[in-house]
Short mmCIF file of C-alpha atoms in Angstrom, two decimals:
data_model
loop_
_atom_site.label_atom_id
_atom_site.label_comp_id
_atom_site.label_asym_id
_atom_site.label_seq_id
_atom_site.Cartn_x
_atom_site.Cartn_y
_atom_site.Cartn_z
CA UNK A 1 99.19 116.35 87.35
CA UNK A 2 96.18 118.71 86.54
CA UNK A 3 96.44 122.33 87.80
CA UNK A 4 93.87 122.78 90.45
CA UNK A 5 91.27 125.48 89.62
CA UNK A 6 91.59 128.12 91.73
CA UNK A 7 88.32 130.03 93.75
CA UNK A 8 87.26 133.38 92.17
CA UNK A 9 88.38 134.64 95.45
CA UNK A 10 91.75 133.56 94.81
CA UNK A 11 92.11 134.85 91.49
CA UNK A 12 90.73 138.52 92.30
CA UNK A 13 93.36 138.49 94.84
CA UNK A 14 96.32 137.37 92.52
CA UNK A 15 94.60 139.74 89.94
CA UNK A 16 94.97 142.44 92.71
CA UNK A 17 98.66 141.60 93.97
CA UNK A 18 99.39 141.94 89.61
CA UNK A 19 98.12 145.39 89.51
CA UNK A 20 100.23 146.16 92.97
CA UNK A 21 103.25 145.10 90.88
CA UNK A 22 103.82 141.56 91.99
CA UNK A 23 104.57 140.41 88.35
CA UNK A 24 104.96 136.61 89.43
CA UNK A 25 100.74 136.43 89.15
CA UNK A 26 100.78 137.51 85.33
CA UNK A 27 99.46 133.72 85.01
CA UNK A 28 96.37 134.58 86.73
CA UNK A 29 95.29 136.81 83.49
CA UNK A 30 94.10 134.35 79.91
CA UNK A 31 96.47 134.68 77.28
CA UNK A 32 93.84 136.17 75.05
CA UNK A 33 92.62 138.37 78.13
CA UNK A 34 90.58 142.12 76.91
CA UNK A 35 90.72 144.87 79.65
CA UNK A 36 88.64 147.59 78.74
CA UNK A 37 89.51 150.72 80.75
CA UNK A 38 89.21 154.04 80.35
CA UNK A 39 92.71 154.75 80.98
CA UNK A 40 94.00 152.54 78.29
CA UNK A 41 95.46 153.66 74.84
CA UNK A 42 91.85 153.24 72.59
CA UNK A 43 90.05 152.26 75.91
CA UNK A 44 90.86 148.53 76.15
CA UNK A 45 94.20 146.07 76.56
CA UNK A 46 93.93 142.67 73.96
CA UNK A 47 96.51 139.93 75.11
CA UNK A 48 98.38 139.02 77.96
CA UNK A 49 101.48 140.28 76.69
CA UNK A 50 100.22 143.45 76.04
CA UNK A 51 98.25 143.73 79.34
CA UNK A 52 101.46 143.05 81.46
CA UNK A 53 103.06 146.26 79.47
CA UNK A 54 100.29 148.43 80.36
CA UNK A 55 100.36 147.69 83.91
CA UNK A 56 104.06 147.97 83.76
CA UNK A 57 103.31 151.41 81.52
CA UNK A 58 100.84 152.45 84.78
CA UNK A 59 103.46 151.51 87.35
CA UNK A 60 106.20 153.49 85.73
CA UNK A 61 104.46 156.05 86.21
CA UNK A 62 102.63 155.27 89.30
CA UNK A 63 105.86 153.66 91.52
CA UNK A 64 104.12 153.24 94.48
CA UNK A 65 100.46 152.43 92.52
CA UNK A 66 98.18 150.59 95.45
CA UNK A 67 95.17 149.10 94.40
CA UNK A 68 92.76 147.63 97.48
CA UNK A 69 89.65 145.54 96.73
CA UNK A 70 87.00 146.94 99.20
CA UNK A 71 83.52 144.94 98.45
CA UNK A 72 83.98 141.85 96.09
CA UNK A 73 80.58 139.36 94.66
CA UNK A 74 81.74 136.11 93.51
CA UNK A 75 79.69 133.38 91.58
CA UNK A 76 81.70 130.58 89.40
CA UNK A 77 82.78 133.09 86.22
CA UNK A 78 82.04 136.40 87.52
CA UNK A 79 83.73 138.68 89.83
CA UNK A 80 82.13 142.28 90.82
CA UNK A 81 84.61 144.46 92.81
CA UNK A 82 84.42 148.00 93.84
CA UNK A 83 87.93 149.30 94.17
CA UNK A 84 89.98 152.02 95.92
CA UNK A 85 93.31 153.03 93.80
CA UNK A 86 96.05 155.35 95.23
CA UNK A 87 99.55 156.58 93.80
CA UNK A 88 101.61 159.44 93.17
CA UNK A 89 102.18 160.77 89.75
CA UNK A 90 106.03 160.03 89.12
CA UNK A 91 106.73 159.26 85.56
CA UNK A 92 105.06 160.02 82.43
CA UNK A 93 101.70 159.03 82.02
CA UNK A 94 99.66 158.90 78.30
CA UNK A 95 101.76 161.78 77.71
CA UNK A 96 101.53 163.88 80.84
CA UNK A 97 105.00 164.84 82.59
CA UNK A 98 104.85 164.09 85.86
CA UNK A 99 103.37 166.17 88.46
CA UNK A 100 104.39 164.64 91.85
CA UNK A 101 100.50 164.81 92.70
CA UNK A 102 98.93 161.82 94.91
CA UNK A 103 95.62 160.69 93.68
CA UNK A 104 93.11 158.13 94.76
CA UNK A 105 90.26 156.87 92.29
CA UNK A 106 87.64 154.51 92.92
CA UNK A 107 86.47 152.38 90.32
CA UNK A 108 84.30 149.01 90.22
CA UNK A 109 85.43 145.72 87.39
CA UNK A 110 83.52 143.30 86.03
CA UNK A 111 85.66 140.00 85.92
CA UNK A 112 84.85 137.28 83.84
CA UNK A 113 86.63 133.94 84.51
CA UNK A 114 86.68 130.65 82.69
CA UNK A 115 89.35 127.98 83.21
CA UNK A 116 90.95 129.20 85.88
CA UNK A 117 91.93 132.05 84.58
CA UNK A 118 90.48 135.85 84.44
CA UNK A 119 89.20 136.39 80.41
CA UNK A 120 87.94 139.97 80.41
CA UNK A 121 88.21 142.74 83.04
CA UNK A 122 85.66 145.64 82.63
CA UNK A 123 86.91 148.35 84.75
CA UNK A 124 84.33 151.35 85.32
CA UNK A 125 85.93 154.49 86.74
CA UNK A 126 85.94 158.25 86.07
CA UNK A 127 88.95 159.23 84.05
CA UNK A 128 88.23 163.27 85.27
CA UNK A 129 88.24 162.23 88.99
CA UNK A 130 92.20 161.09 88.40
CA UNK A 131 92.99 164.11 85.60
CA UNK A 132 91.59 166.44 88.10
CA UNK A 133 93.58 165.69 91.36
CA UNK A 134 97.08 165.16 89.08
CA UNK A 135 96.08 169.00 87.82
CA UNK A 136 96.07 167.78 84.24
CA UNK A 137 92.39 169.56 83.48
CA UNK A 138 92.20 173.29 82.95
CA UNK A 139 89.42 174.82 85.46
#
């Protein structure tokens, strides 16, 4: 029996409910998916196996790591969502001890789908707006 496709909706959502730590959606993601963010080791995340260890890498040291989809355009293969993240800083983070600071960072992705499944996740966010609230920037 075929898989049934699932609406862009769908997948943002189980896309979403991955980054929030529900590890059981790591299907929703290609296995030849590219995340480019501008948190990521080298700016971008090739494969799905290496995806699921960064977001496992950010919720080590994020433990309670929400992410909340606020406005989200959908056609057929592309998904445009602006995004509100929150977390406290509890483990080590691209080498930063952990401060204990909470932080919330806004950010918009550009998902492209195909198949099914999400193939490339552009994530567009300010990198100094999370550095600055976890006091990791000089003044």
């Amino acid at each position: 029996m075929a898989r049934a496709t699932p609406e862009p909706e769908q997948l943002v959502n189980d896309y979403v409910a991955l980054w929030n730590g529900d590890f059981s959606k790591i299907d929703v993601v290609a296995e030849s998916v590219e995340v480019y963010d501008p948190h990521a080791p080298d700016g971008e995340v090739h494969g799905r196996e290496d995806f699921e260890a960064y977001v496992r890498e950010v919720r080590d040291a994020f433990p309670d790591l929400t992410f909340t989809a606020e406005d989200v355009l959908a056609s057929d293969d592309l998904v445009m969502a602006e995004w509100t993240g929150t977390g406290t800083h509890e483990g080590e983070y691209n080498g930063a001890a952990p401060t204990g600071r909470e932080m919330t960072v806004r950010g918009v992705s550009k998902v492209q789908i195909a198949d099914g499944e999400i193939r490339s996740d552009r994530i567009y966010t300010d990198p100094l707006e999370m550095h600055e609230q976890l006091g990791l920037v000089d003044d």
